Structures are given as C-alpha cells and as structure tokens.
C-alpha cells in the first residue's frame, strides 16, 4: 500500500528566538526544520535585512554585511553567518522564502524571524 505523505516541513526552532533583544552583533543565526530539506533548494531562499524604524526623519539604514547560508544535514538546520558584525541597535529580519523543499519535494512553509542587536 502507498505510504501516506509526510507532514509539510516547518521551522521548529531558531537561535536567536523571535523578538529577542540585545542579540550579540556577531550572532550566527540558526534555523531548524522539522525534517530534512534539500540543500540545493536553499540557495537564494534566505533573505536578511535591517528593518526600517518607520519614524519620520530616521537615519538611513546601515549597509548589511555579506552573509552565507549553510545547511547542517544532521541537525536539519541552516546557519546564517555574517562576514562582519551587524550594526548596533538594529532590528534584523531573517526570512525563509518560498522555494525551499523537503527531500520528498514538499515545500517548506515561509517563515520570518526578527531580532534586535545590542550595542557591543
């Protein structure tokens, strides 16, 4: 008999956690999935940005440092590493975009993490 399909893969853990404050500027962001994803599907499917404050007359956003995304098969997780420390006291958004798939082809549900860096 045919095996029932596995559930859609989702994000089950992140470090830092959503809405975390005073995060070290040298943070390595870790995002863990509920099951294996296809490492080839991750390319260009993770976006990182600073979040505008929304207040009138706010200073322009600093330039975001370059970053790399790697997949840890044993942990079912991706890790985002920044080439330089993130800017001080900035809200950072990390997005898992549409297009990442599990090994069986099921799509990962898009997901967003937001945290704020500290001053050191």
Backbone as CSV, one residue per row, in Angstrom:
resi,resn,N_x,N_y,N_z,CA_x,CA_y,CA_z,C_x,C_y,C_z
1,UNK,0.831,-1.201,0.000,0.000,0.000,0.000,0.873,1.262,0.000
2,UNK,0.319,2.321,-0.565,1.042,3.590,-0.580,1.156,4.154,0.831
3,UNK,2.338,4.717,1.081,2.585,5.343,2.369,1.950,6.737,2.363
4,UNK,1.306,7.144,3.473,0.742,8.498,3.490,1.865,9.531,3.416
5,UNK,1.600,10.685,2.829,2.648,11.699,2.727,3.066,12.206,4.105
6,UNK,4.321,12.588,4.203,4.822,13.172,5.436,4.242,14.571,5.593
7,UNK,4.171,15.075,6.824,3.651,16.427,7.002,4.577,17.464,6.370
8,UNK,4.006,18.619,6.045,4.778,19.717,5.452,5.891,20.118,6.427
9,UNK,7.128,20.284,5.925,8.213,20.700,6.808,8.024,22.151,7.250
10,UNK,8.304,22.410,8.516,8.167,23.748,9.084,9.380,24.055,9.952
11,UNK,9.572,25.326,10.258,10.614,25.731,11.195,10.127,25.397,12.595
12,UNK,10.989,24.723,13.381,10.605,24.351,14.741,11.452,25.034,15.814
13,UNK,12.557,25.669,15.403,13.448,26.289,16.391,14.306,27.334,15.702
14,UNK,14.648,28.370,16.439,15.630,29.330,15.943,16.440,29.871,17.106
15,UNK,17.649,30.268,16.795,18.515,30.960,17.745,19.171,32.085,16.977
16,UNK,18.933,33.316,17.332,18.104,33.769,18.450,16.626,33.466,18.205
17,UNK,15.818,33.678,19.239,14.377,33.462,19.113,13.724,34.727,18.573
18,UNK,12.507,34.602,18.088,11.793,35.743,17.532,11.607,36.818,18.592
19,UNK,11.787,38.074,18.196,11.640,39.256,19.053,12.693,39.348,20.150
20,UNK,13.793,38.618,20.029,14.881,38.691,21.002,15.525,40.077,20.944
21,UNK,15.942,40.582,22.089,16.606,41.887,22.181,18.037,41.706,22.648
22,UNK,18.871,42.697,22.381,20.256,42.729,22.833,21.048,41.512,22.341
23,UNK,20.794,41.123,21.099,21.487,39.981,20.491,22.899,40.414,20.107
24,UNK,23.870,39.556,20.370,25.252,39.868,20.014,25.354,40.181,18.531
25,UNK,26.154,41.171,18.209,26.295,41.606,16.822,27.025,40.571,15.965
26,UNK,27.712,39.635,16.594,28.443,38.578,15.877,27.643,37.276,15.828
27,UNK,26.358,37.375,16.037,25.478,36.200,16.102,25.580,35.341,14.834
28,UNK,25.458,34.052,15.030,25.221,33.099,13.940,23.776,32.660,14.097
29,UNK,22.974,32.954,13.108,21.552,32.633,13.183,21.362,31.173,12.784
30,UNK,20.655,30.417,13.623,20.365,29.010,13.334,18.847,28.829,13.223
31,UNK,18.437,28.135,12.177,17.018,27.870,11.937,16.875,26.376,11.667
32,UNK,16.101,25.704,12.518,15.950,24.248,12.414,14.585,23.887,11.862
33,UNK,14.584,22.914,10.955,13.355,22.437,10.322,12.885,21.142,10.974
34,UNK,11.618,20.833,10.781,11.029,19.622,11.372,11.542,18.338,10.733
35,UNK,12.113,18.464,9.526,12.713,17.294,8.875,13.683,17.759,7.794
36,UNK,14.358,16.799,7.158,15.381,17.134,6.166,14.829,17.977,5.029
37,UNK,15.641,18.949,4.612,15.312,19.711,3.415,16.403,19.462,2.378
38,UNK,16.061,19.745,1.148,17.011,19.578,0.056,17.994,20.744,0.090
39,UNK,19.278,20.481,0.372,20.253,21.575,0.464,20.315,22.434,-0.803
40,UNK,20.075,21.831,-1.963,20.116,22.592,-3.217,18.991,23.615,-3.304
41,UNK,17.900,23.379,-2.595,16.756,24.288,-2.672,16.929,25.530,-1.796
42,UNK,17.962,25.561,-0.975,18.173,26.682,-0.059,18.788,27.891,-0.752
43,UNK,19.534,27.646,-1.797,20.251,28.734,-2.478,19.314,29.892,-2.830
44,UNK,19.685,31.080,-2.384,18.930,32.317,-2.633,17.516,32.301,-2.055
45,UNK,17.266,31.454,-1.073,15.930,31.371,-0.480,15.908,31.821,0.979
46,UNK,16.998,32.461,1.419,17.046,33.061,2.750,17.414,34.524,2.560
47,UNK,16.573,35.409,3.070,16.807,36.846,2.936,17.051,37.451,4.310
48,UNK,17.971,38.405,4.365,18.272,39.107,5.606,18.240,40.600,5.311
49,UNK,17.632,41.369,6.217,17.579,42.814,6.032,17.466,43.506,7.382
50,UNK,17.848,44.784,7.399,17.550,45.633,8.542,16.131,46.157,8.348
51,UNK,15.403,46.317,9.445,14.021,46.770,9.389,13.995,48.285,9.613
52,UNK,13.390,49.048,8.707,13.302,50.495,8.909,12.496,50.824,10.164
53,UNK,12.881,51.890,10.844,12.201,52.270,12.091,10.802,52.797,11.849
54,UNK,10.555,53.369,10.683,9.233,53.882,10.367,8.994,55.295,10.866
55,UNK,9.931,55.842,11.643,9.736,57.214,12.122,10.236,58.209,11.080
56,UNK,9.521,59.313,10.974,9.895,60.350,10.003,11.249,60.936,10.391
57,UNK,12.096,61.135,9.405,13.406,61.716,9.652,14.418,60.750,10.231
58,UNK,14.101,59.466,10.224,15.034,58.473,10.756,16.290,58.416,9.888
59,UNK,17.396,58.084,10.518,18.660,57.960,9.784,18.546,56.819,8.782
60,UNK,19.275,56.905,7.669,19.240,55.799,6.704,19.780,54.518,7.344
61,UNK,19.297,53.409,6.850,19.738,52.120,7.379,21.196,51.873,7.009
62,UNK,21.953,51.252,7.928,23.336,50.902,7.587,23.362,49.794,6.541
63,UNK,24.499,49.630,5.935,24.672,48.557,4.949,24.752,47.218,5.683
64,UNK,23.995,46.259,5.211,24.009,44.924,5.810,25.280,44.202,5.380
65,UNK,25.996,43.564,6.319,27.193,42.821,5.904,26.826,41.621,5.028
66,UNK,27.781,41.207,4.225,27.589,39.993,3.422,27.323,38.823,4.367
67,UNK,26.593,37.832,3.876,26.312,36.663,4.701,26.308,35.407,3.843
68,UNK,26.557,34.277,4.512,26.484,32.977,3.854,25.462,32.120,4.592
69,UNK,24.873,31.197,3.854,23.898,30.268,4.424,24.387,28.860,4.143
70,UNK,24.532,28.067,5.198,24.941,26.668,5.045,23.886,25.763,5.679
71,UNK,23.850,24.519,5.217,22.882,23.542,5.726,23.614,22.471,6.513
72,UNK,23.127,22.183,7.718,23.653,21.114,8.560,22.663,19.960,8.489
73,UNK,23.026,18.933,7.732,22.134,17.800,7.489,21.748,17.086,8.788
74,UNK,22.704,16.863,9.672,22.435,16.121,10.908,21.430,16.846,11.799
75,UNK,21.470,18.168,11.788,20.578,18.954,12.645,19.314,19.421,11.925
76,UNK,19.189,19.155,10.625,18.063,19.658,9.815,17.979,21.182,9.942
77,UNK,19.119,21.856,9.909,19.141,23.290,10.188,20.020,24.052,9.207
78,UNK,19.664,25.318,9.018,20.532,26.214,8.270,21.199,27.160,9.262
79,UNK,22.370,27.635,8.868,23.082,28.617,9.678,23.437,29.803,8.798
80,UNK,23.120,30.993,9.291,23.442,32.230,8.589,24.616,32.860,9.326
81,UNK,25.719,33.061,8.581,26.916,33.687,9.155,27.176,34.998,8.428
82,UNK,27.477,36.010,9.223,27.760,37.328,8.668,29.260,37.551,8.584
83,UNK,29.705,38.212,7.510,31.131,38.458,7.285,31.681,39.466,8.286
84,UNK,30.836,40.331,8.789,31.217,41.358,9.764,30.103,41.452,10.799
85,UNK,30.392,42.058,11.963,29.322,42.240,12.954,28.178,43.081,12.385
86,UNK,26.980,42.761,12.828,25.808,43.541,12.450,25.884,44.917,13.113
87,UNK,25.133,45.871,12.590,25.111,47.226,13.150,24.489,47.214,14.550
88,UNK,24.900,48.187,15.348,24.386,48.309,16.724,22.920,48.742,16.724
89,UNK,22.179,48.182,17.672,20.801,48.595,17.959,19.920,48.615,16.706
90,UNK,20.041,47.584,15.889,19.234,47.490,14.671,18.303,46.289,14.753
91,UNK,17.098,46.473,14.238,16.168,45.358,14.112,16.530,44.616,12.824
92,UNK,16.686,43.306,12.941,17.112,42.467,11.823,15.993,41.477,11.498
93,UNK,15.721,41.320,10.218,14.713,40.351,9.765,15.411,39.271,8.945
94,UNK,15.150,38.009,9.295,15.651,36.859,8.541,14.424,36.120,8.029
95,UNK,14.368,35.919,6.703,13.198,35.288,6.101,13.575,33.999,5.386
96,UNK,12.828,32.948,5.674,12.895,31.707,4.905,11.841,31.874,3.826
97,UNK,12.297,32.005,2.588,11.401,32.324,1.480,10.783,31.077,0.857
98,UNK,9.779,31.292,0.045,9.173,30.211,-0.724,10.219,29.575,-1.629
99,UNK,10.155,28.279,-1.780,11.047,27.592,-2.713,11.944,26.558,-2.063
100,UNK,12.090,26.606,-0.734,12.849,25.555,-0.054,11.934,24.341,0.039
101,UNK,12.493,23.170,-0.272,11.688,21.953,-0.266,12.330,20.857,0.564
102,UNK,11.498,19.960,1.056,11.981,18.760,1.726,12.547,17.812,0.676
103,UNK,13.194,16.762,1.126,13.771,15.790,0.193,12.708,15.142,-0.687
104,UNK,11.465,15.060,-0.180,10.384,14.467,-0.981,9.677,15.495,-1.861
105,UNK,10.190,16.740,-1.885,9.623,17.772,-2.745,8.572,18.653,-2.103
106,UNK,8.139,18.325,-0.887,7.133,19.166,-0.239,7.736,20.516,0.122
107,UNK,7.001,21.606,-0.094,7.536,22.927,0.200,7.577,23.227,1.697
108,UNK,8.616,23.947,2.094,8.714,24.450,3.461,7.845,25.696,3.551
109,UNK,7.088,25.801,4.617,6.247,26.980,4.824,7.150,28.186,5.067
110,UNK,6.973,29.298,4.326,7.772,30.504,4.564,7.668,30.947,6.029
111,UNK,8.734,31.577,6.504,8.840,31.884,7.932,9.721,33.112,8.121
112,UNK,9.456,33.885,9.166,10.229,35.097,9.433,10.654,35.163,10.893
113,UNK,11.888,35.587,11.099,12.466,35.813,12.428,12.892,37.269,12.481
114,UNK,12.567,37.946,13.588,13.002,39.321,13.788,13.662,39.421,15.163
115,UNK,14.815,40.078,15.218,15.503,40.298,16.490,16.205,41.642,16.431
116,UNK,16.650,42.133,17.591,17.323,43.420,17.676,18.721,43.221,18.240
117,UNK,19.701,43.824,17.589,21.085,43.713,18.055,21.316,44.633,19.247
118,UNK,22.344,44.295,20.016,22.744,45.119,21.142,23.794,46.132,20.735
119,UNK,24.449,46.720,21.722,25.413,47.762,21.454,26.862,47.330,21.490
120,UNK,27.122,46.090,21.875,28.522,45.656,21.956,28.852,44.622,20.913
